[in-house]
N, CA and C atoms as an extended XYZ file, in Angstrom:
471
Properties=species:S:1:pos:R:3:atomname:S:1:resname:S:1:resid:I:1 pbc="F F F"
N        39.143      152.349      -23.565 N   MET     1
C        38.702      151.775      -22.317 CA  MET     1
C        39.913      151.323      -21.518 C   MET     1
N        39.923      151.636      -20.265 N   LEU     2
C        41.005      151.202      -19.391 CA  LEU     2
C        40.530      149.979      -18.616 C   LEU     2
N        41.109      148.837      -18.927 N   ARG     3
C        40.725      147.591      -18.275 CA  ARG     3
C        41.958      146.755      -18.029 C   ARG     3
N        41.826      145.814      -17.099 N   LYS     4
C        42.925      144.888      -16.855 CA  LYS     4
C        42.927      143.776      -17.893 C   LYS     4
N        41.774      143.447      -18.417 N   SER     5
C        41.685      142.430      -19.464 CA  SER     5
C        40.600      142.846      -20.443 C   SER     5
N        40.643      142.273      -21.631 N   ARG     6
C        39.630      142.593      -22.626 CA  ARG     6
C        39.211      141.321      -23.341 C   ARG     6
N        37.973      141.331      -23.728 N   GLU     7
C        37.430      140.246      -24.530 CA  GLU     7
C        37.050      140.847      -25.871 C   GLU     7
N        37.605      140.300      -26.928 N   ILE     8
C        37.328      140.814      -28.263 CA  ILE     8
C        36.501      139.779      -29.013 C   ILE     8
N        35.391      140.225      -29.580 N   LEU     9
C        34.513      139.343      -30.342 CA  LEU     9
C        34.887      139.374      -31.815 C   LEU     9
N        34.619      138.288      -32.490 N   TYR    10
C        34.807      138.196      -33.938 CA  TYR    10
C        33.432      137.985      -34.544 C   TYR    10
N        32.954      138.991      -35.264 N   LEU    11
C        31.617      138.970      -35.848 CA  LEU    11
C        31.715      138.827      -37.357 C   LEU    11
N        30.671      138.268      -37.947 N   THR    12
C        30.576      138.125      -39.399 CA  THR    12
C        29.196      138.615      -39.832 C   THR    12
N        28.955      138.734      -41.135 N   PRO    13
C        27.632      139.166      -41.596 CA  PRO    13
C        26.491      138.235      -41.170 C   PRO    13
N        26.794      137.002      -40.800 N   ILE    14
C        25.716      136.100      -40.370 CA  ILE    14
C        25.620      135.989      -38.846 C   ILE    14
N        26.410      136.759      -38.133 N   SER    15
C        26.342      136.751      -36.666 CA  SER    15
C        25.031      137.372      -36.198 C   SER    15
N        24.495      136.821      -35.125 N   THR    16
C        23.350      137.417      -34.450 CA  THR    16
C        23.869      138.086      -33.186 C   THR    16
N        23.576      139.379      -33.055 N   VAL    17
C        24.037      140.142      -31.892 CA  VAL    17
C        22.817      140.803      -31.258 C   VAL    17
N        22.534      140.398      -30.022 N   LYS    18
C        21.413      140.979      -29.287 CA  LYS    18
C        21.934      141.644      -28.026 C   LYS    18
N        21.484      142.865      -27.795 N   LEU    19
C        21.841      143.594      -26.577 CA  LEU    19
C        20.776      143.352      -25.522 C   LEU    19
N        21.229      143.204      -24.292 N   ARG    20
C        20.318      143.059      -23.153 CA  ARG    20
C        20.544      144.246      -22.225 C   ARG    20
N        19.449      144.900      -21.846 N   MET    21
C        19.529      146.041      -20.936 CA  MET    21
C        18.401      145.920      -19.918 C   MET    21
N        18.738      146.077      -18.640 N   LYS    22
C        17.705      146.069      -17.601 CA  LYS    22
C        16.699      147.177      -17.900 C   LYS    22
N        15.422      146.868      -17.798 N   LYS    23
C        14.381      147.839      -18.135 CA  LYS    23
C        14.451      149.101      -17.272 C   LYS    23
N        14.848      148.972      -16.025 N   HIS    24
C        14.893      150.146      -15.142 CA  HIS    24
C        15.938      151.170      -15.587 C   HIS    24
N        16.862      150.790      -16.451 N   MET    25
C        17.915      151.723      -16.876 CA  MET    25
C        17.347      152.955      -17.584 C   MET    25
N        16.196      152.833      -18.215 N   LEU    26
C        15.601      153.988      -18.890 CA  LEU    26
C        15.031      155.003      -17.901 C   LEU    26
N        14.946      154.627      -16.627 N   GLN    27
C        14.458      155.551      -15.598 CA  GLN    27
C        15.596      156.241      -14.847 C   GLN    27
N        16.826      155.770      -15.013 N   GLU    28
C        17.971      156.337      -14.290 CA  GLU    28
C        18.286      157.742      -14.807 C   GLU    28
N        18.405      158.695      -13.873 N   GLU    29
C        18.722      160.092      -14.211 CA  GLU    29
C        17.740      160.664      -15.236 C   GLU    29
N        16.479      160.221      -15.164 N   CYS    30
C        15.523      160.592      -16.207 CA  CYS    30
C        14.146      160.867      -15.611 C   CYS    30
N        13.626      162.063      -15.859 N   ASP    31
C        12.279      162.413      -15.403 CA  ASP    31
C        11.199      161.892      -16.341 C   ASP    31
N        11.550      161.663      -17.603 N   TYR    32
C        10.566      161.262      -18.613 CA  TYR    32
C        11.079      160.056      -19.395 C   TYR    32
N        10.959      158.849      -18.827 N   PRO    33
C        11.511      157.648      -19.467 CA  PRO    33
C        11.014      157.415      -20.897 C   PRO    33
N         9.822      157.874      -21.201 N   GLU    34
C         9.308      157.679      -22.566 CA  GLU    34
C        10.163      158.425      -23.588 C   GLU    34
N        10.836      159.483      -23.154 N   ASN    35
C        11.719      160.250      -24.043 CA  ASN    35
C        13.136      159.688      -24.078 C   ASN    35
N        13.421      158.707      -23.242 N   ASN    36
C        14.765      158.158      -23.142 CA  ASN    36
C        14.957      157.059      -24.187 C   ASN    36
N        16.219      156.723      -24.441 N   ALA    37
C        16.522      155.737      -25.478 CA  ALA    37
C        17.781      154.961      -25.129 C   ALA    37
N        17.870      153.764      -25.657 N   LEU    38
C        19.132      153.037      -25.680 CA  LEU    38
C        20.014      153.787      -26.663 C   LEU    38
N        21.203      154.179      -26.236 N   TYR    39
C        22.081      155.048      -27.018 CA  TYR    39
C        23.321      154.249      -27.388 C   TYR    39
N        23.519      154.042      -28.683 N   LEU    40
C        24.636      153.237      -29.178 CA  LEU    40
C        25.608      154.114      -29.946 C   LEU    40
N        26.879      153.996      -29.617 N   MET    41
C        27.929      154.724      -30.332 CA  MET    41
C        28.842      153.685      -30.969 C   MET    41
N        28.936      153.727      -32.271 N   LEU    42
C        29.748      152.783      -33.024 CA  LEU    42
C        31.029      153.484      -33.453 C   LEU    42
N        32.165      152.932      -33.032 N   LEU    43
C        33.466      153.544      -33.293 CA  LEU    43
C        34.359      152.578      -34.058 C   LEU    43
N        35.082      153.112      -35.014 N   SER    44
C        36.061      152.333      -35.767 CA  SER    44
C        37.310      152.149      -34.915 C   SER    44
N        38.076      151.134      -35.224 N   GLY    45
C        39.367      150.971      -34.568 CA  GLY    45
C        40.401      151.954      -35.080 C   GLY    45
N        40.089      152.649      -36.182 N   ASP    46
C        40.999      153.658      -36.728 CA  ASP    46
C        41.021      154.874      -35.808 C   ASP    46
N        42.193      155.449      -35.614 N   LEU    47
C        42.341      156.609      -34.734 CA  LEU    47
C        42.421      157.894      -35.545 C   LEU    47
N        41.777      158.948      -35.021 N   VAL    48
C        41.823      160.278      -35.635 CA  VAL    48
C        41.968      161.309      -34.517 C   VAL    48
N        42.367      162.520      -34.891 N   THR    49
C        42.481      163.608      -33.924 CA  THR    49
C        41.272      164.516      -34.084 C   THR    49
N        40.548      164.729      -32.976 N   TYR    50
C        39.339      165.537      -32.980 CA  TYR    50
C        39.546      166.836      -32.216 C   TYR    50
N        38.887      167.893      -32.668 N   GLY    51
C        38.688      169.115      -31.911 CA  GLY    51
C        39.915      169.905      -31.520 C   GLY    51
N        39.618      170.997      -30.799 N   ASP    52
C        40.677      171.916      -30.403 CA  ASP    52
C        41.580      171.340      -29.315 C   ASP    52
N        41.121      170.288      -28.627 N   GLU    53
C        41.968      169.647      -27.625 CA  GLU    53
C        43.071      168.825      -28.280 C   GLU    53
N        42.873      168.477      -29.528 N   GLY    54
C        43.849      167.669      -30.236 CA  GLY    54
C        43.965      166.259      -29.689 C   GLY    54
N        42.863      165.734      -29.135 N   ARG    55
C        42.873      164.383      -28.569 CA  ARG    55
C        42.706      163.349      -29.670 C   ARG    55
N        43.493      162.301      -29.602 N   THR    56
C        43.376      161.207      -30.560 CA  THR    56
C        42.419      160.173      -29.988 C   THR    56
N        41.403      159.844      -30.791 N   LYS    57
C        40.361      158.923      -30.348 CA  LYS    57
C        39.965      158.022      -31.508 C   LYS    57
N        39.129      157.040      -31.194 N   GLN    58
C        38.602      156.184      -32.247 CA  GLN    58
C        37.656      156.992      -33.132 C   GLN    58
N        37.737      156.743      -34.434 N   ARG    59
C        36.881      157.445      -35.397 CA  ARG    59
C        35.416      157.057      -35.170 C   ARG    59
N        34.553      158.056      -35.116 N   HIS    60
C        33.123      157.806      -34.968 CA  HIS    60
C        32.544      157.309      -36.291 C   HIS    60
N        31.737      156.273      -36.209 N   ILE    61
C        31.056      155.744      -37.394 CA  ILE    61
C        29.590      156.169      -37.372 C   ILE    61
N        28.918      155.901      -36.256 N   ALA    62
C        27.485      156.196      -36.189 CA  ALA    62
C        27.033      156.271      -34.739 C   ALA    62
N        25.956      157.014      -34.541 N   THR    63
C        25.238      157.034      -33.278 CA  THR    63
C        23.818      156.602      -33.596 C   THR    63
N        23.286      155.718      -32.781 N   HIS    64
C        21.953      155.183      -33.046 CA  HIS    64
C        21.177      155.170      -31.731 C   HIS    64
N        19.953      155.686      -31.764 N   GLN    65
C        19.112      155.695      -30.575 CA  GLN    65
C        17.873      154.849      -30.828 C   GLN    65
N        17.533      154.010      -29.836 N   ILE    66
C        16.347      153.168      -29.922 CA  ILE    66
C        15.470      153.547      -28.732 C   ILE    66
N        14.366      154.206      -29.016 N   TYR    67
C        13.531      154.761      -27.962 CA  TYR    67
C        12.712      153.691      -27.244 C   TYR    67
N        12.246      154.055      -26.052 N   LYS    68
C        11.530      153.150      -25.167 CA  LYS    68
C        10.362      152.459      -25.863 C   LYS    68
N         9.601      153.210      -26.646 N   GLY    69
C         8.451      152.611      -27.320 CA  GLY    69
C         8.839      151.456      -28.230 C   GLY    69
N         9.962      151.587      -28.918 N   VAL    70
C        10.453      150.511      -29.788 CA  VAL    70
C        10.942      149.346      -28.931 C   VAL    70
N        11.701      149.653      -27.891 N   LEU    71
C        12.205      148.596      -27.007 CA  LEU    71
C        11.055      147.831      -26.361 C   LEU    71
N         9.991      148.541      -25.979 N   ASP    72
C         8.833      147.893      -25.357 CA  ASP    72
C         8.212      146.843      -26.268 C   ASP    72
N         8.343      147.022      -27.577 N   HIS    73
C         7.700      146.121      -28.537 CA  HIS    73
C         8.614      145.034      -29.083 C   HIS    73
N         9.834      144.956      -28.592 N   SER    74
C        10.740      143.906      -29.061 CA  SER    74
C        10.203      142.543      -28.631 C   SER    74
N        10.096      141.638      -29.571 N   GLY    75
C         9.561      140.305      -29.285 CA  GLY    75
C        10.474      139.435      -28.443 C   GLY    75
N        11.714      139.839      -28.260 N   ASP    76
C        12.682      139.042      -27.501 CA  ASP    76
C        12.773      139.447      -26.032 C   ASP    76
N        12.018      140.465      -25.619 N   ASN    77
C        12.116      140.966      -24.247 CA  ASN    77
C        11.817      139.883      -23.226 C   ASN    77
N        12.432      140.045      -22.057 N   GLU    78
C        12.173      139.187      -20.911 CA  GLU    78
C        11.577      140.063      -19.814 C   GLU    78
N        11.136      139.460      -18.735 N   GLU    79
C        10.410      140.202      -17.702 CA  GLU    79
C        11.119      141.485      -17.263 C   GLU    79
N        12.390      141.410      -16.924 N   GLU    80
C        13.119      142.581      -16.432 CA  GLU    80
C        14.114      143.134      -17.446 C   GLU    80
N        14.140      142.568      -18.624 N   TRP    81
C        15.168      142.923      -19.603 CA  TRP    81
C        14.571      143.333      -20.941 C   TRP    81
N        15.150      144.381      -21.522 N   TYR    82
C        14.947      144.641      -22.938 CA  TYR    82
C        15.990      143.806      -23.670 C   TYR    82
N        15.580      143.163      -24.743 N   VAL    83
C        16.504      142.391      -25.580 CA  VAL    83
C        16.286      142.879      -27.005 C   VAL    83
N        17.326      143.438      -27.596 N   TYR    84
C        17.170      144.078      -28.906 CA  TYR    84
C        18.256      143.590      -29.862 C   TYR    84
N        17.837      143.145      -31.025 N   ASP    85
C        18.746      142.604      -32.044 CA  ASP    85
C        19.369      143.753      -32.843 C   ASP    85
N        20.703      143.860      -32.793 N   ILE    86
C        21.412      144.913      -33.537 CA  ILE    86
C        22.233      144.335      -34.693 C   ILE    86
N        21.962      143.094      -35.067 N   SER    87
C        22.734      142.447      -36.140 CA  SER    87
C        22.683      143.254      -37.430 C   SER    87
N        21.507      143.705      -37.818 N   GLY    88
C        21.348      144.492      -39.045 CA  GLY    88
C        22.074      145.825      -38.969 C   GLY    88
N        22.023      146.459      -37.813 N   LEU    89
C        22.729      147.728      -37.620 CA  LEU    89
C        24.235      147.533      -37.809 C   LEU    89
N        24.784      146.484      -37.241 N   LEU    90
C        26.217      146.218      -37.387 CA  LEU    90
C        26.578      145.909      -38.839 C   LEU    90
N        25.722      145.167      -39.537 N   ARG    91
C        25.971      144.857      -40.961 CA  ARG    91
C        25.957      146.122      -41.813 C   ARG    91
N        25.083      147.058      -41.467 N   GLU    92
C        24.938      148.289      -42.251 CA  GLU    92
C        26.259      149.048      -42.386 C   GLU    92
N        27.096      148.988      -41.381 N   TYR    93
C        28.345      149.759      -41.382 CA  TYR    93
C        29.584      148.895      -41.611 C   TYR    93
N        29.411      147.704      -42.151 N   ALA    94
C        30.515      146.745      -42.311 CA  ALA    94
C        31.719      147.338      -43.037 C   ALA    94
N        31.493      148.185      -44.021 N   LYS    95
C        32.609      148.736      -44.801 CA  LYS    95
C        33.365      149.830      -44.054 C   LYS    95
N        32.842      150.280      -42.940 N   GLU    96
C        33.468      151.362      -42.176 CA  GLU    96
C        34.404      150.861      -41.079 C   GLU    96
N        34.336      149.579      -40.751 N   TYR    97
C        35.115      149.064      -39.631 CA  TYR    97
C        36.591      148.941      -39.975 C   TYR    97
N        37.425      149.150      -38.975 N   ALA    98
C        38.858      148.903      -39.119 CA  ALA    98
C        39.068      147.398      -39.231 C   ALA    98
N        40.064      147.011      -40.018 N   THR    99
C        40.362      145.587      -40.161 CA  THR    99
C        41.591      145.172      -39.357 C   THR    99
N        42.390      146.140      -38.928 N   ASP   100
C        43.636      145.801      -38.244 CA  ASP   100
C        43.650      146.158      -36.758 C   ASP   100
N        42.548      146.684      -36.247 N   SER   101
C        42.436      146.960      -34.814 CA  SER   101
C        40.965      146.854      -34.422 C   SER   101
N        40.682      146.543      -33.155 N   PRO   102
C        39.294      146.319      -32.748 CA  PRO   102
C        38.427      147.570      -32.883 C   PRO   102
N        37.198      147.338      -33.274 N   ASN   103
C        36.176      148.374      -33.328 CA  ASN   103
C        35.441      148.352      -31.993 C   ASN   103
N        34.569      149.320      -31.775 N   ASN   104
C        33.957      149.465      -30.467 CA  ASN   104
C        32.489      149.843      -30.600 C   ASN   104
N        31.650      149.199      -29.827 N   LEU   105
C        30.252      149.582      -29.694 CA  LEU   105
C        30.037      149.924      -28.230 C   LEU   105
N        29.738      151.198      -27.949 N   LEU   106
C        29.470      151.637      -26.582 CA  LEU   106
C        27.967      151.760      -26.402 C   LEU   106
N        27.481      151.342      -25.238 N   CYS   107
C        26.046      151.315      -24.966 CA  CYS   107
C        25.738      152.069      -23.679 C   CYS   107
N        24.729      152.914      -23.738 N   THR   108
C        24.248      153.610      -22.549 CA  THR   108
C        22.804      154.020      -22.841 C   THR   108
N        22.301      154.981      -22.099 N   THR   109
C        21.017      155.582      -22.448 CA  THR   109
C        21.280      157.052      -22.765 C   THR   109
N        20.353      157.672      -23.445 N   THR   110
C        20.512      159.083      -23.787 CA  THR   110
C        20.726      159.917      -22.527 C   THR   110
N        19.921      159.659      -21.501 N   GLU   111
C        20.008      160.457      -20.272 CA  GLU   111
C        21.297      160.197      -19.497 C   GLU   111
N        21.756      158.961      -19.438 N   LEU   112
C        23.013      158.688      -18.733 CA  LEU   112
C        24.198      159.297      -19.470 C   LEU   112
N        24.148      159.310      -20.783 N   ARG   113
C        25.210      159.957      -21.558 CA  ARG   113
C        25.224      161.459      -21.261 C   ARG   113
N        24.037      162.080      -21.287 N   ASP   114
C        23.952      163.514      -20.997 CA  ASP   114
C        24.432      163.818      -19.580 C   ASP   114
N        24.088      162.973      -18.624 N   CYS   115
C        24.526      163.148      -17.236 CA  CYS   115
C        26.052      163.090      -17.156 C   CYS   115
N        26.653      162.153      -17.857 N   HIS   116
C        28.118      162.031      -17.892 CA  HIS   116
C        28.753      163.325      -18.400 C   HIS   116
N        28.227      163.865      -19.496 N   TYR   117
C        28.819      165.082      -20.055 CA  TYR   117
C        28.569      166.309      -19.186 C   TYR   117
N        27.421      166.369      -18.501 N   ARG   118
C        27.179      167.479      -17.562 CA  ARG   118
C        28.197      167.435      -16.422 C   ARG   118
N        28.438      166.242      -15.883 N   LYS   119
C        29.428      166.107      -14.809 CA  LYS   119
C        30.810      166.497      -15.306 C   LYS   119
N        31.138      166.066      -16.495 N   GLN   120
C        32.454      166.357      -17.058 CA  GLN   120
C        32.637      167.862      -17.264 C   GLN   120
N        31.588      168.516      -17.726 N   GLU   121
C        31.635      169.955      -17.991 CA  GLU   121
C        31.779      170.767      -16.706 C   GLU   121
N        31.134      170.306      -15.637 N   ASN   122
C        31.083      171.071      -14.396 CA  ASN   122
C        32.150      170.700      -13.372 C   ASN   122
N        32.950      169.681      -13.647 N   ASN   123
C        33.869      169.200      -12.631 CA  ASN   123
C        35.165      168.734      -13.286 C   ASN   123
N        36.196      169.522      -13.138 N   ALA   124
C        37.482      169.186      -13.766 CA  ALA   124
C        38.022      167.860      -13.249 C   ALA   124
N        37.816      167.563      -11.948 N   TYR   125
C        38.309      166.305      -11.397 CA  TYR   125
C        37.603      165.127      -12.062 C   TYR   125
N        36.290      165.222      -12.223 N   TYR   126
C        35.544      164.162      -12.908 CA  TYR   126
C        36.063      164.004      -14.331 C   TYR   126
N        36.329      165.115      -14.995 N   HIS   127
C        36.838      165.081      -16.372 CA  HIS   127
C        38.156      164.309      -16.441 C   HIS   127
N        39.037      164.548      -15.490 N   ILE   128
C        40.325      163.846      -15.466 CA  ILE   128
C        40.115      162.356      -15.213 C   ILE   128
N        39.187      162.022      -14.313 N   GLN   129
C        38.937      160.621      -13.985 CA  GLN   129
C        38.266      159.869      -15.133 C   GLN   129
N        37.483      160.567      -15.926 N   ALA   130
C        36.737      159.940      -17.023 CA  ALA   130
C        37.534      160.053      -18.316 C   ALA   130
N        38.708      159.438      -18.331 N   ILE   131
C        39.565      159.503      -19.516 CA  ILE   131
C        38.810      158.988      -20.738 C   ILE   131
N        38.078      157.928      -20.552 N   ASN   132
C        37.269      157.355      -21.624 CA  ASN   132
C        35.819      157.312      -21.163 C   ASN   132
N        34.932      157.077      -22.090 N   LEU   133
C        33.522      157.004      -21.732 CA  LEU   133
C        33.281      155.808      -20.815 C   LEU   133
N        32.641      156.036      -19.668 N   PRO   134
C        32.453      154.956      -18.690 CA  PRO   134
C        31.201      154.129      -18.975 C   PRO   134
N        31.051      153.662      -20.187 N   PHE   135
C        29.868      152.922      -20.579 CA  PHE   135
C        30.243      151.491      -20.959 C   PHE   135
N        29.306      150.559      -20.780 N   PRO   136
C        29.570      149.192      -21.246 CA  PRO   136
C        29.891      149.213      -22.740 C   PRO   136
N        30.780      148.325      -23.136 N   ASN   137
C        31.146      148.311      -24.548 CA  ASN   137
C        31.459      146.905      -25.027 C   ASN   137
N        31.458      146.767      -26.337 N   ILE   138
C        31.839      145.523      -27.005 CA  ILE   138
C        32.951      145.882      -27.972 C   ILE   138
N        34.098      145.238      -27.832 N   GLU   139
C        35.172      145.404      -28.805 CA  GLU   139
C        35.078      144.246      -29.783 C   GLU   139
N        35.234      144.550      -31.070 N   PHE   140
C        35.034      143.488      -32.052 CA  PHE   140
C        35.809      143.733      -33.338 C   PHE   140
N        36.058      142.630      -34.019 N   TYR   141
C        36.493      142.641      -35.412 CA  TYR   141
C        35.304      142.165      -36.221 C   TYR   141
N        35.121      142.739      -37.387 N   TYR   142
C        34.030      142.327      -38.267 CA  TYR   142
C        34.667      141.699      -39.500 C   TYR   142
N        34.477      140.407      -39.663 N   LEU   143
C        35.138      139.653      -40.723 CA  LEU   143
C        34.178      139.379      -41.871 C   LEU   143
N        34.604      139.698      -43.079 N   THR   144
C        33.807      139.398      -44.268 CA  THR   144
C        34.667      138.633      -45.255 C   THR   144
N        34.024      137.985      -46.220 N   LEU   145
C        34.774      137.262      -47.249 CA  LEU   145
C        35.644      138.211      -48.061 C   LEU   145
N        35.212      139.450      -48.222 N   ASP   146
C        36.003      140.433      -48.968 CA  ASP   146
C        37.362      140.672      -48.316 C   ASP   146
N        37.439      140.444      -47.013 N   GLN   147
C        38.682      140.694      -46.292 CA  GLN   147
C        39.616      139.489      -46.304 C   GLN   147
N        39.133      138.350      -46.788 N   LYS   148
C        39.940      137.136      -46.789 CA  LYS   148
C        40.710      137.025      -48.094 C   LYS   148
N        41.985      136.748      -48.010 N   ASN   149
C        42.791      136.502      -49.202 CA  ASN   149
C        42.730      135.041      -49.605 C   ASN   149
N        42.491      134.175      -48.652 N   ASP   150
C        42.479      132.739      -48.886 CA  ASP   150
C        41.053      132.295      -49.213 C   ASP   150
N        40.783      132.035      -50.486 N   LYS   151
C        39.424      131.668      -50.901 CA  LYS   151
C        38.981      130.349      -50.288 C   LYS   151
N        39.925      129.482      -49.953 N   GLU   152
C        39.569      128.202      -49.351 CA  GLU   152
C        39.054      128.369      -47.928 C   GLU   152
N        39.271      129.511      -47.330 N   ALA   153
C        38.824      129.741      -45.954 CA  ALA   153
C        37.355      130.126      -45.894 C   ALA   153
N        36.683      130.202      -47.027 N   SER   154
C        35.298      130.666      -47.043 CA  SER   154
C        34.364      129.758      -46.251 C   SER   154
N        34.750      128.519      -46.003 N   HIS   155
C        33.900      127.628      -45.214 CA  HIS   155
C        33.720      128.117      -43.778 C   HIS   155
N        34.588      129.022      -43.332 N   GLU   156
C        34.485      129.551      -41.976 CA  GLU   156
C        33.281      130.466      -41.817 C   GLU   156
N        32.736      130.927      -42.901 N   PHE   157
C        31.647      131.881      -42.829 CA  PHE   157
C        30.369      131.197      -43.192 C   PHE   157
């Protein structure tokens, strides 16, 4: 992500992490919102080289889609907002996260992601401008007791 400043979160296995998304986002660039989903890409802070382009990027950990029907039934929703708890999802991949550089959770919808890649495929200028995925993201470290050398520090968790 290219930014002037960054905010990095420090998460633990007992952290509660809820995503908020405006409900209308499932209708953007989408003829059939019921088929659309909140699209989450979980990336490690570890870097790897992918594909024939030889581009170095963050290692992919998981992609997770939460469809409209599930979002509609979330008990935490507000009038104009979907509110979805991803704490368990983040815990599931705890052993995959980098410990020495920030990890990344990118959020979009399935249709907006597809629209981004269609533009990139059809327009070299757009491809150059979109060096990184233009989606909201959370950079984080995931801290567990297994990663602590100082046993006396366990009170922090």
